[in-house]
Short mmCIF file of C-alpha atoms in Angstrom, two decimals:
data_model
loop_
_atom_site.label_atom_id
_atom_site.label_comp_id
_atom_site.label_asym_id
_atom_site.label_seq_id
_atom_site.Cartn_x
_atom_site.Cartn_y
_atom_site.Cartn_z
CA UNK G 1 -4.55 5.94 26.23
CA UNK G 2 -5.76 2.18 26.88
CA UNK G 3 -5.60 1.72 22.63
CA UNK G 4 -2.11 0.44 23.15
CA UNK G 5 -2.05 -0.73 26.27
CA UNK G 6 -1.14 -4.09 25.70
CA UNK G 7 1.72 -3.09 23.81
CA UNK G 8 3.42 -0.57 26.88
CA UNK G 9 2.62 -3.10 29.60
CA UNK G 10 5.23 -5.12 27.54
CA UNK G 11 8.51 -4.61 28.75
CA UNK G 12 10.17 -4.71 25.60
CA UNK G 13 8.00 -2.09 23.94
CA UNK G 14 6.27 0.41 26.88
CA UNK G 15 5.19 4.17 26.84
CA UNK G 16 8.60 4.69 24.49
CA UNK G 17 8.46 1.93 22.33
CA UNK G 18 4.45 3.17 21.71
CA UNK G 19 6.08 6.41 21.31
CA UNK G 20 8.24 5.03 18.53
CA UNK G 21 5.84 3.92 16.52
CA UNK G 22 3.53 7.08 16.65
CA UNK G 23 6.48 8.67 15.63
CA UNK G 24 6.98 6.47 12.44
CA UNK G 25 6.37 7.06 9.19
CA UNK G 26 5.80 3.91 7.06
CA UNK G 27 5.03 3.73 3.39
CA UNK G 28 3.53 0.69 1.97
CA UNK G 29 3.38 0.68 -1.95
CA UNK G 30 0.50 -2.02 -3.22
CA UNK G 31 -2.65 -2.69 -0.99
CA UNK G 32 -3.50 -5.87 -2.07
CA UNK G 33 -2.59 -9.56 -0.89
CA UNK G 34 -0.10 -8.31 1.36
CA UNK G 35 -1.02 -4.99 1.64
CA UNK G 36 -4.44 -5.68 3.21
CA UNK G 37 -3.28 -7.69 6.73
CA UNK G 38 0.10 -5.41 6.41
CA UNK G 39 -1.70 -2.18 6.67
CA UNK G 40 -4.29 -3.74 8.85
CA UNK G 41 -2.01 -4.75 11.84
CA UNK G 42 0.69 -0.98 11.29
CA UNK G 43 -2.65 1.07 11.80
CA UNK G 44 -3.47 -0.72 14.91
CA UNK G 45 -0.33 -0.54 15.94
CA UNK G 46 -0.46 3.47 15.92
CA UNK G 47 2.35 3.90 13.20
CA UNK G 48 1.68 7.96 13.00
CA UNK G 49 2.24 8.20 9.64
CA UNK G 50 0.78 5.51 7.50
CA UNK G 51 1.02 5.99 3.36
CA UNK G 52 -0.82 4.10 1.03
CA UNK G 53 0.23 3.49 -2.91
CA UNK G 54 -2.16 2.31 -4.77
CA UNK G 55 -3.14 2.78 -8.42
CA UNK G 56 -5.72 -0.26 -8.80
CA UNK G 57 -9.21 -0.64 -8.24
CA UNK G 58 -11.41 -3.66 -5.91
CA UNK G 59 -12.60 -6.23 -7.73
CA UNK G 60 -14.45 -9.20 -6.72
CA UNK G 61 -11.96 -11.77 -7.21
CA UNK G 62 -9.89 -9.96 -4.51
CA UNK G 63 -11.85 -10.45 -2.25
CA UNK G 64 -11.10 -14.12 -1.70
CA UNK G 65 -7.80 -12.59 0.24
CA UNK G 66 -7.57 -8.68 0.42
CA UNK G 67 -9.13 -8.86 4.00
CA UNK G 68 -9.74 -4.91 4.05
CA UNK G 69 -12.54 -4.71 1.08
CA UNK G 70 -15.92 -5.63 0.91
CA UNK G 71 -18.86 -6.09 -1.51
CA UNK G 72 -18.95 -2.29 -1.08
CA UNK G 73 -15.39 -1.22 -2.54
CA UNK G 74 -15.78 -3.33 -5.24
CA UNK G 75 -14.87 -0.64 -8.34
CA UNK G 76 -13.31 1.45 -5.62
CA UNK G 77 -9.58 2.48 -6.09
CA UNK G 78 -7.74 0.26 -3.15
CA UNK G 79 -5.58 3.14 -1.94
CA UNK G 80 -8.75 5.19 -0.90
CA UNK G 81 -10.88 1.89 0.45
CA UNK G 82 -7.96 1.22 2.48
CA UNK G 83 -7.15 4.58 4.00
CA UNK G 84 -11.51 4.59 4.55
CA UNK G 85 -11.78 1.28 6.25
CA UNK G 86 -8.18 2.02 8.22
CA UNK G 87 -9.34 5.31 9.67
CA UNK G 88 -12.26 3.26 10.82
CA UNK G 89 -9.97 0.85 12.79
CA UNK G 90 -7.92 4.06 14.20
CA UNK G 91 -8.53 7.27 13.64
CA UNK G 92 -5.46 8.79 15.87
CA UNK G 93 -3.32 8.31 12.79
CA UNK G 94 -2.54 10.50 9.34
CA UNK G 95 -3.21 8.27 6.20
CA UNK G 96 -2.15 9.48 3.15
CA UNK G 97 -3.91 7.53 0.00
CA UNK G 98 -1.47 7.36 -2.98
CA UNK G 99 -3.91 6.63 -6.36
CA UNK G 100 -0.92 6.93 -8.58
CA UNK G 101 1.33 4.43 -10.37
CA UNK G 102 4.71 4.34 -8.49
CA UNK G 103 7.49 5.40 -11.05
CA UNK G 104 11.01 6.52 -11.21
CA UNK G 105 9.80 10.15 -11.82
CA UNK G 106 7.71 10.29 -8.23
CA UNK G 107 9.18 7.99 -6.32
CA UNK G 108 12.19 9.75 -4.86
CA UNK G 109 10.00 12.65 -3.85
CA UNK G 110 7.70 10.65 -2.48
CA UNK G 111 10.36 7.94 -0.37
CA UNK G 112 11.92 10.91 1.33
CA UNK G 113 8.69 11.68 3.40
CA UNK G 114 8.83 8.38 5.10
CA UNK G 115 11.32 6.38 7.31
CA UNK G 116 10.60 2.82 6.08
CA UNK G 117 9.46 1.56 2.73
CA UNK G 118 7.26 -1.99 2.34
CA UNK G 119 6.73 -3.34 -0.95
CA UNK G 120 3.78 -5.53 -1.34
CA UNK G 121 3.11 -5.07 -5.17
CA UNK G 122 2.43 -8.10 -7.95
CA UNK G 123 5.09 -7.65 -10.57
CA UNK G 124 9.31 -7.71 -10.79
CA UNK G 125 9.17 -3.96 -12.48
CA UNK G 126 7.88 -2.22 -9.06
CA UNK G 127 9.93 -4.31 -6.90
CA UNK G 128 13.12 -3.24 -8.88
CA UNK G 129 12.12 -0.01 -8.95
CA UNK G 130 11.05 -0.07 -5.20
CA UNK G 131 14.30 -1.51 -4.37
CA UNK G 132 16.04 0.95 -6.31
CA UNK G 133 14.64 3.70 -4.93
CA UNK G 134 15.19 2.77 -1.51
CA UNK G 135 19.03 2.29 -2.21
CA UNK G 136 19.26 5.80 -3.18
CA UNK G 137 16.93 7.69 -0.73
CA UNK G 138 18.80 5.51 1.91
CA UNK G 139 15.31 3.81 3.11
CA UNK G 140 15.21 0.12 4.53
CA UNK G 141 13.13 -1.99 2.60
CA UNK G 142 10.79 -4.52 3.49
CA UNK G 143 10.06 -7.03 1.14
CA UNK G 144 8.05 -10.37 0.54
CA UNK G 145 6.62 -11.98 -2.51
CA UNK G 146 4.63 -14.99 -2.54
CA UNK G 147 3.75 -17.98 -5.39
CA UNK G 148 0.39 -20.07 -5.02
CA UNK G 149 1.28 -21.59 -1.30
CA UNK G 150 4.93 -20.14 -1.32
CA UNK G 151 6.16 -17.32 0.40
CA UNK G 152 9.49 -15.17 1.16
CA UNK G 153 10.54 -12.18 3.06
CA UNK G 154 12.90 -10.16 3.66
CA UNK G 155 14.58 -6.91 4.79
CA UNK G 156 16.59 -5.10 2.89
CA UNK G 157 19.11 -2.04 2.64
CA UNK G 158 19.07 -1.71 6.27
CA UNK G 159 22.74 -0.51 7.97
CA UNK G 160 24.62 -1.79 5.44
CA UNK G 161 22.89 -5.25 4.80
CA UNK G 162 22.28 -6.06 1.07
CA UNK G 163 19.41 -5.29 -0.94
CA UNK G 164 17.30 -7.11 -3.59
CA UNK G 165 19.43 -6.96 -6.15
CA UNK G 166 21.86 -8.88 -4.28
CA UNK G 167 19.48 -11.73 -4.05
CA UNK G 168 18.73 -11.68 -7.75
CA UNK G 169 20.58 -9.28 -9.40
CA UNK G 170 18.60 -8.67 -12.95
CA UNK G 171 14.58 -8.91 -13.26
CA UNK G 172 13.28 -11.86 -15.02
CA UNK G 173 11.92 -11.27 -18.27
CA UNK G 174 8.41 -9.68 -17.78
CA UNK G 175 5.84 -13.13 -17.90
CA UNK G 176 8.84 -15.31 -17.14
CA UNK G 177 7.44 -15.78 -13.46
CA UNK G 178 3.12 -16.07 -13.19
CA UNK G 179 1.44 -13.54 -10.18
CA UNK G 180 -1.51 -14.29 -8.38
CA UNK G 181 -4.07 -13.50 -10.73
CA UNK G 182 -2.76 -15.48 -13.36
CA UNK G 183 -1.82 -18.85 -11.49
CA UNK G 184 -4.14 -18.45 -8.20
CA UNK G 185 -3.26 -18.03 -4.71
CA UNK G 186 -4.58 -19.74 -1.82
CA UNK G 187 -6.50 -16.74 0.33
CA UNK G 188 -4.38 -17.21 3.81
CA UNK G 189 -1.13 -17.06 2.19
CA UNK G 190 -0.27 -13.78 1.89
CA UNK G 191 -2.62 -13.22 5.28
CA UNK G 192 0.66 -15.17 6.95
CA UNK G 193 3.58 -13.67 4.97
CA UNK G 194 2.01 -10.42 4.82
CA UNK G 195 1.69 -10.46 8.82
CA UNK G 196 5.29 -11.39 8.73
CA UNK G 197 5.97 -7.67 6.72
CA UNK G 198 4.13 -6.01 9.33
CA UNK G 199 6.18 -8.11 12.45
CA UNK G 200 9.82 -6.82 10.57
CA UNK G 201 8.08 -3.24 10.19
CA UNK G 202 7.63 -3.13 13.64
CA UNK G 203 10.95 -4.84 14.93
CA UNK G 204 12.50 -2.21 12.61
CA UNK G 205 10.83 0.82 14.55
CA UNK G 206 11.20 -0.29 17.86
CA UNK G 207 14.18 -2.02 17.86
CA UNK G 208 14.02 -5.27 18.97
CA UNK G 209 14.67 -8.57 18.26
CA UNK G 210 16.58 -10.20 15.15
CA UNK G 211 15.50 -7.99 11.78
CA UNK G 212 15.40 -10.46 8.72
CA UNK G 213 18.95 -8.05 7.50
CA UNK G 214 21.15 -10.50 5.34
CA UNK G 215 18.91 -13.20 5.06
CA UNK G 216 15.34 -14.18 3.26
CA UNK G 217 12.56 -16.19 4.93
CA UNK G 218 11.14 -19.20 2.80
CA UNK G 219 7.68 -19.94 3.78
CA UNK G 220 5.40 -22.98 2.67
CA UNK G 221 1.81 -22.80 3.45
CA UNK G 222 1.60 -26.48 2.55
CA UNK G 223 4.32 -28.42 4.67
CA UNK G 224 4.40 -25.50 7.48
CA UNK G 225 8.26 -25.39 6.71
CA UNK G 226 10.38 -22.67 6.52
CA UNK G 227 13.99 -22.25 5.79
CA UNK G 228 16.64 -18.95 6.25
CA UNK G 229 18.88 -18.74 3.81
CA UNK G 230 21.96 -16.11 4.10
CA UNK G 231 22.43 -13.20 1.30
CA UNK G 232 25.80 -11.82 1.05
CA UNK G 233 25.55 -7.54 0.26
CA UNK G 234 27.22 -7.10 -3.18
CA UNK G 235 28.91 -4.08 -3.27
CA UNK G 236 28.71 -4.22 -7.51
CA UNK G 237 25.25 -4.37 -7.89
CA UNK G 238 24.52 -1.88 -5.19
CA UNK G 239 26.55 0.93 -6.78
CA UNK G 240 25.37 -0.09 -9.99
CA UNK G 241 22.17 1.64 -8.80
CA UNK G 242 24.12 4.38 -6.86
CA UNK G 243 25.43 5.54 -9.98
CA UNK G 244 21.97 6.22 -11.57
CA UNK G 245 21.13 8.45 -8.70
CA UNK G 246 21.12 11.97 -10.97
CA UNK G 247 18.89 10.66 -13.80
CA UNK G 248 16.85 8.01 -11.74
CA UNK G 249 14.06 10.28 -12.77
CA UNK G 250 14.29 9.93 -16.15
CA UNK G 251 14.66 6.19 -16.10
CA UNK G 252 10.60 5.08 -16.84
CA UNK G 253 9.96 3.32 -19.75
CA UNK G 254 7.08 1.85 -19.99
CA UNK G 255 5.69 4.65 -22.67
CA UNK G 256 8.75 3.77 -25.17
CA UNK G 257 9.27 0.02 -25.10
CA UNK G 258 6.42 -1.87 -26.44
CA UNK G 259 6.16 0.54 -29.81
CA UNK G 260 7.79 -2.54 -31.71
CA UNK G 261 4.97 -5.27 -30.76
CA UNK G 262 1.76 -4.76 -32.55
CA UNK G 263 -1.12 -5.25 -30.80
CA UNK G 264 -4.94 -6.28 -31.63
CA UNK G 265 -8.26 -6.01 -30.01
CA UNK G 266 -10.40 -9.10 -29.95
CA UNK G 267 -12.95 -7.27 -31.58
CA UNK G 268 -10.67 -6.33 -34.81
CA UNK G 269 -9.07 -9.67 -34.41
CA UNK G 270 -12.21 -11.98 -35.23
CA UNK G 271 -12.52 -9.57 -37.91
CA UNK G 272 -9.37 -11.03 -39.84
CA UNK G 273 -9.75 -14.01 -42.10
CA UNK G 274 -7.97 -17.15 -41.64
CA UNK G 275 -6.52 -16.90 -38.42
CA UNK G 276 -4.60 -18.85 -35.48
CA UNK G 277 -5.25 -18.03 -32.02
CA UNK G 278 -2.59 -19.12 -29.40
CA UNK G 279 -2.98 -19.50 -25.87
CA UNK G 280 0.44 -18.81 -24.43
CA UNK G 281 -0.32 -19.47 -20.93
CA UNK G 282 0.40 -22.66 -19.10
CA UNK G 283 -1.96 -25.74 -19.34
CA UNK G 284 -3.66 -25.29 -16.06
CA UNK G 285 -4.65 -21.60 -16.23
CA UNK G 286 -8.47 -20.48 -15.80
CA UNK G 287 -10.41 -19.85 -17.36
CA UNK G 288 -10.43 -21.50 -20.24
CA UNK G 289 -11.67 -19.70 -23.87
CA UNK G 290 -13.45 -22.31 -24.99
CA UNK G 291 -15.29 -20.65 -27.36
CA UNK G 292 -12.11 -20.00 -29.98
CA UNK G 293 -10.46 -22.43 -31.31
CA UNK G 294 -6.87 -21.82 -30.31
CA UNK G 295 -3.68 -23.71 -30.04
CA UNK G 296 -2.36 -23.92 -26.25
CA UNK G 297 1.65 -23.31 -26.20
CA UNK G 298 2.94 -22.07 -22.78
CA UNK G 299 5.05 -19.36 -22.74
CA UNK G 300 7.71 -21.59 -21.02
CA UNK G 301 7.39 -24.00 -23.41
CA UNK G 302 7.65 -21.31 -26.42
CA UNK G 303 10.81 -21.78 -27.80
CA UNK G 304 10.77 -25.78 -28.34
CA UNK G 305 7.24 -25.29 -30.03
CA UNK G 306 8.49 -22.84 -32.78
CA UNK G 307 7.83 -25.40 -35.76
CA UNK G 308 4.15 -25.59 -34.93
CA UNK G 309 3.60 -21.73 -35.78
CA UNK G 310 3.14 -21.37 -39.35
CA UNK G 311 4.79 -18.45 -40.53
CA UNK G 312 2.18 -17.44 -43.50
CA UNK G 313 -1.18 -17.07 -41.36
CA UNK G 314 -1.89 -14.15 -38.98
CA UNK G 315 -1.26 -15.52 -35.40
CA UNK G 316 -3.41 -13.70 -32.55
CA UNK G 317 -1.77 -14.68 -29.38
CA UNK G 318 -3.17 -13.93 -25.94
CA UNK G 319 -2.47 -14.66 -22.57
CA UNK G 320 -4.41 -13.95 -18.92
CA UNK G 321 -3.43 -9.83 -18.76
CA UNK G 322 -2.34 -9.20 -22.58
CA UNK G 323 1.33 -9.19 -21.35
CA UNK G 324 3.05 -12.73 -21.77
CA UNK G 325 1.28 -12.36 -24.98
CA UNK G 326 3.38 -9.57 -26.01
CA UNK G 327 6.80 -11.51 -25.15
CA UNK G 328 5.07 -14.26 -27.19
CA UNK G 329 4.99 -11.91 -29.83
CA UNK G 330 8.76 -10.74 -29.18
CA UNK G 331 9.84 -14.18 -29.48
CA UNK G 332 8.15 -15.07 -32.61
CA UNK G 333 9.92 -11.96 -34.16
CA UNK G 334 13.54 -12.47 -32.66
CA UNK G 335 12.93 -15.60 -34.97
CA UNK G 336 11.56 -14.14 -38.11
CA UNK G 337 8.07 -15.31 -37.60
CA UNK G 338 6.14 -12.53 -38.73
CA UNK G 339 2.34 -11.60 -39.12
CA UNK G 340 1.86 -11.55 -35.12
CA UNK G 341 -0.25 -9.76 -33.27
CA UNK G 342 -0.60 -9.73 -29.27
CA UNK G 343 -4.42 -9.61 -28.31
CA UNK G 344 -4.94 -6.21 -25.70
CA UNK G 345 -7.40 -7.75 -23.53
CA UNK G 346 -7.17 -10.83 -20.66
CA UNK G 347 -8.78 -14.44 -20.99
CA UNK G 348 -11.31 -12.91 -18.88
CA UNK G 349 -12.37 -10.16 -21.23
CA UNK G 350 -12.15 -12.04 -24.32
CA UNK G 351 -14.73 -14.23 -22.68
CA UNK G 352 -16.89 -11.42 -21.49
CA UNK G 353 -16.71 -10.20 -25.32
CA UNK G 354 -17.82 -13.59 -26.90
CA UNK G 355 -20.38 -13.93 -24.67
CA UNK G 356 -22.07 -10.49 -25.65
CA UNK G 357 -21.33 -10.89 -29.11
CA UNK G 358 -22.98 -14.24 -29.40
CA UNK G 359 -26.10 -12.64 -26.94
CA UNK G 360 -25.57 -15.05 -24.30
CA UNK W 1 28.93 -36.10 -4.15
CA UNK W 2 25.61 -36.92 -3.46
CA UNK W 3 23.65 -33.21 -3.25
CA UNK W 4 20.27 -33.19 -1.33
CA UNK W 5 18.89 -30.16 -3.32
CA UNK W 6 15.42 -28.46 -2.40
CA UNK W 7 13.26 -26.85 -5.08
CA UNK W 8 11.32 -24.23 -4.33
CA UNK W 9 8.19 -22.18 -6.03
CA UNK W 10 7.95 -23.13 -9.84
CA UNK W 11 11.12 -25.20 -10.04
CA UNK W 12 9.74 -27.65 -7.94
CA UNK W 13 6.93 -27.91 -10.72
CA UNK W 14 9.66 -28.25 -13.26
CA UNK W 15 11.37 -31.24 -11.45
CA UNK W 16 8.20 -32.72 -9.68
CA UNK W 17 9.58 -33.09 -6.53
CA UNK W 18 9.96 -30.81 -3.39
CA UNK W 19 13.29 -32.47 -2.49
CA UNK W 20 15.66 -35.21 -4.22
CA UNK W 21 19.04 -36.57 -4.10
CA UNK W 22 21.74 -35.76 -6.61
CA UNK W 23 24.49 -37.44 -8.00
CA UNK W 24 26.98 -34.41 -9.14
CA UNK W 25 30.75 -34.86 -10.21
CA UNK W 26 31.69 -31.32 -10.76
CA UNK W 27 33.20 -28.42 -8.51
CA UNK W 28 31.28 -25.06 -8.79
CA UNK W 29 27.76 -23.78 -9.03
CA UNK W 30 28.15 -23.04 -12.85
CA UNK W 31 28.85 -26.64 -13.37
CA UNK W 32 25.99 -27.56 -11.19
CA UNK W 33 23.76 -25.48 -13.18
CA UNK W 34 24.86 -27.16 -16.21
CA UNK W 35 24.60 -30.79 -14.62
CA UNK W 36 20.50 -29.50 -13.47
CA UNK W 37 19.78 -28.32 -17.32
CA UNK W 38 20.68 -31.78 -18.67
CA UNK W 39 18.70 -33.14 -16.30
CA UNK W 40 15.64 -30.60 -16.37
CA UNK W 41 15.74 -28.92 -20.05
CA UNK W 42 13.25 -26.63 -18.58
CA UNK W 43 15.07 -24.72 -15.45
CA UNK W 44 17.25 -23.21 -17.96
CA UNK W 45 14.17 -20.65 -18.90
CA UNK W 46 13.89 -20.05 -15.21
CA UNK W 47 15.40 -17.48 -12.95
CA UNK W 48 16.99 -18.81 -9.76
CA UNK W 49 19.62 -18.72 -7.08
CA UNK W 50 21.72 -21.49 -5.56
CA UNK W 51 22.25 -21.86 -1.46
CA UNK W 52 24.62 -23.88 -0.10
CA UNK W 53 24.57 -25.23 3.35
CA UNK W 54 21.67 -22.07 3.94
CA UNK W 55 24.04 -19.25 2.28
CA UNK W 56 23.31 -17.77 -1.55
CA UNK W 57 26.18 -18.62 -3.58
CA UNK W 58 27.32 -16.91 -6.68
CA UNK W 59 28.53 -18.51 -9.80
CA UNK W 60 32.30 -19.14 -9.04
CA UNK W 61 31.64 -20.60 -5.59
CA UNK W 62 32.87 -24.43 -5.06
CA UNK W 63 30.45 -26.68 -4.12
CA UNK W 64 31.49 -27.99 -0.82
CA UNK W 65 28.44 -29.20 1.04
CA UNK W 66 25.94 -31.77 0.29
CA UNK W 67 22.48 -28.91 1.36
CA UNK W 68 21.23 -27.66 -1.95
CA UNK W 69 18.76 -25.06 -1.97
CA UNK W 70 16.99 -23.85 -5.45
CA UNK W 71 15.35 -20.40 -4.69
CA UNK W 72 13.66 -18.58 -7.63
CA UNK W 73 12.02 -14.65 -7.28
CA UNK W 74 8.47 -14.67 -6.64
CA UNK W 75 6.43 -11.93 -8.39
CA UNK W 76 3.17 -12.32 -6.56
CA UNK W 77 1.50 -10.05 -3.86
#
């Protein structure tokens, strides 16, 4: 088959190195930023088995970097566009399109059909739980996250070498740490460290080279430096997860925790009288709300800026998803600052409302 | 010692600088996280680890070498 001839004229790889990767089965949970030149460079490599996870749909500002959509997946859930425009690139290959949310309940079912795991999601509770997961279907992990021009890799849980939780061992608290679509991203970023995913994928399979085991890859778009640091495996924090192997299915909780934080829609919120709206996200977010007259404290900045919340007036807080708004809210009621309320929607749909309200 | 510490993603937007020099009297990475907060009131909010000469240290490791590496998580993808 000429498809992959330049990869068996290469001595390292050749007709059973190709044969390797046909064999392979290689799951890749999030096809967005990284998942788009990831996916792109495993299906023309001929991994056999390619899965896609996926619960999110194309939007237009994706397409600034998610190099597999187009104007015409826009609304289009990313899993299926993917697996669409994929079996266009090669169609020798099975591609399985996951449109469900990744959770403790499915994904030890769902790990077991594959040989290597990639995580290329946007938040800290799916890469715990990816890592976690991994760890106890015995899976190696490949990992990277990236941060405006910033990126870092790794592989983990592979013959013994540690695993993300060795690197940081508890998940920042959720809104702690800004993702793409609230602080930007410059396009070609995760094109690089995404690339690099799909280069450890591939070592991993055929065997060759130096895997990035034991260590994580530092990348900087913006000074073209990067820097290896060492991670020791800790033993602790890898049974820690062992140990929650027989009720790891039971462990989602996304339905019970946020019971306690009461939240608003815009719409009932500009219906209360005498109220403060806070902007909890940092100074240089986009865009802007200019249209209600809020008060700007970053969530990082939250606790030194207590005194200028007044307890007595109703306080509608919002952020760029509706989630930093809700620790907002948690804060304000570890310290007995009641009357609260986190707004559901985004900066981006608050706008969207005012501007149909007011008939623009 | 003198400490050359790197910041990486957001921390570097805390202290405003990629890189600086660091005076620090102490012995172990606790202490150095402590001498970093009185500096930069802000990093104690944030999540990071501490390399040393290119390895992640944990808490209780001395502080032997003068290449300081600040390395938070990075949620984005």
């Amino acid at each position: 088959m000429s498809r992959y001839n330049r990869h068996i004229i290469l001595s390292e790889i050749g007709q059973k190195g190709q044969d390797k990767l046909s064999n392979a089965k290689v799951l890749v949970i999030g096809a967005g930023g990284l998942g788009c030149p990831l996916l792109q460079y495993l299906a023309a490599a001929g991994i056999g088995t390619l899965g896609i996870m996926d619960f999110d749909v194309v939007s237009e500002s994706n397409l600034q970097r998610q190099i597999l959509f187009g104007s015409s997946s826009l609304g289009l859930n990313k899993a299926i566009a993917a697996k669409e425009r994929l079996e266009d690139l090669n169609n020798t290959i099975q591609i399985n399109a996951y449109t469900r949310k990744l959770t403790h309940k499915n994904s030890l079912e769902l790990f077991k059909n594959y040989d290597i795991i990639v995580d290329g999601t946007d938040n800290f509770a799916s890469r715990y739980l990816i890592n976690d997961a991994s760890i106890i279907t015995k899976k190696p992990l490949v990992y990277a996250g990236i941060y405006k021009f910033e990126g870092q890799v790794s592989v983990f849980n592979y013959q013994g070498g540690p695993s993300y939780r060795c690197l940081f061992p508890t998940p920042p608290e959720e809104g702690a740490i800004p993702n793409c679509s609230e602080i930007g991203v410059l396009g070609v970023l995760p094109g690089i460290v995404g690339t690099m995913q799909a280069n450890e994928v591939l070592k991993l399979i055929l065997g060759i080279g130096d895997v990035l085991s034991g260590k994580v890859l530092y990348y900087n778009a913006l000074t073209s430096q990067t820097t290896t640091l060492k991670i020791n495996r800790s033993e602790k924090e890898i049974q820690k997860v062992v140990a929650t192997e027989y009720f790891f299915e039971t462990l989602d909780k996304e339905l019970i925790c946020d019971f306690s934080i009461p939240e608003i829609s815009i719409q009932e919120a500009l219906k209360t009288q005498n109220i403060q709206f806070i902007d909890v996200r940092e100074p240089w977010a986009q865009p802007k709300v200019e249209a209600l007259d809020s008060l700007n404290i970053p969530l990082s900045e939250f606790y030194s800026n207590l005194d200028k919340i007044s307890n007595n007036t109703p306080k509608m807080i919002f952020c760029q998803e509706g989630v930093m708004s809700k620790k907002a809210v948690s804060i304000l009621q570890e310290h007995s600052i009641n009357n609260s309320f986190s707004i559901k929607e985004g900066a981006f749909e608050i706008i969207e409302y005012l501007e149909n309200k007011n008939g623009k | 010692m003198i400490l050359n510490i790197k910041y990486f993603g957001l921390l570097a937007e805390v202290t405003q600088c990629n890189e600086e020099q660091f005076e620090f009297s102490g012995s172990n990475v606790s202490e150095l996280r402590e001498a970093l907060y009185q500096k930069y009131e802000m990093l104690i909010q944030k999540d990071f680890q501490i390399a040393q000469d290119q390895v992640l240290i944990s808490n209780e490791t001395k502080i032997t070498e003068t290449e300081i590496a600040l390395l938070p998580p990075f949620a984005g993808g």
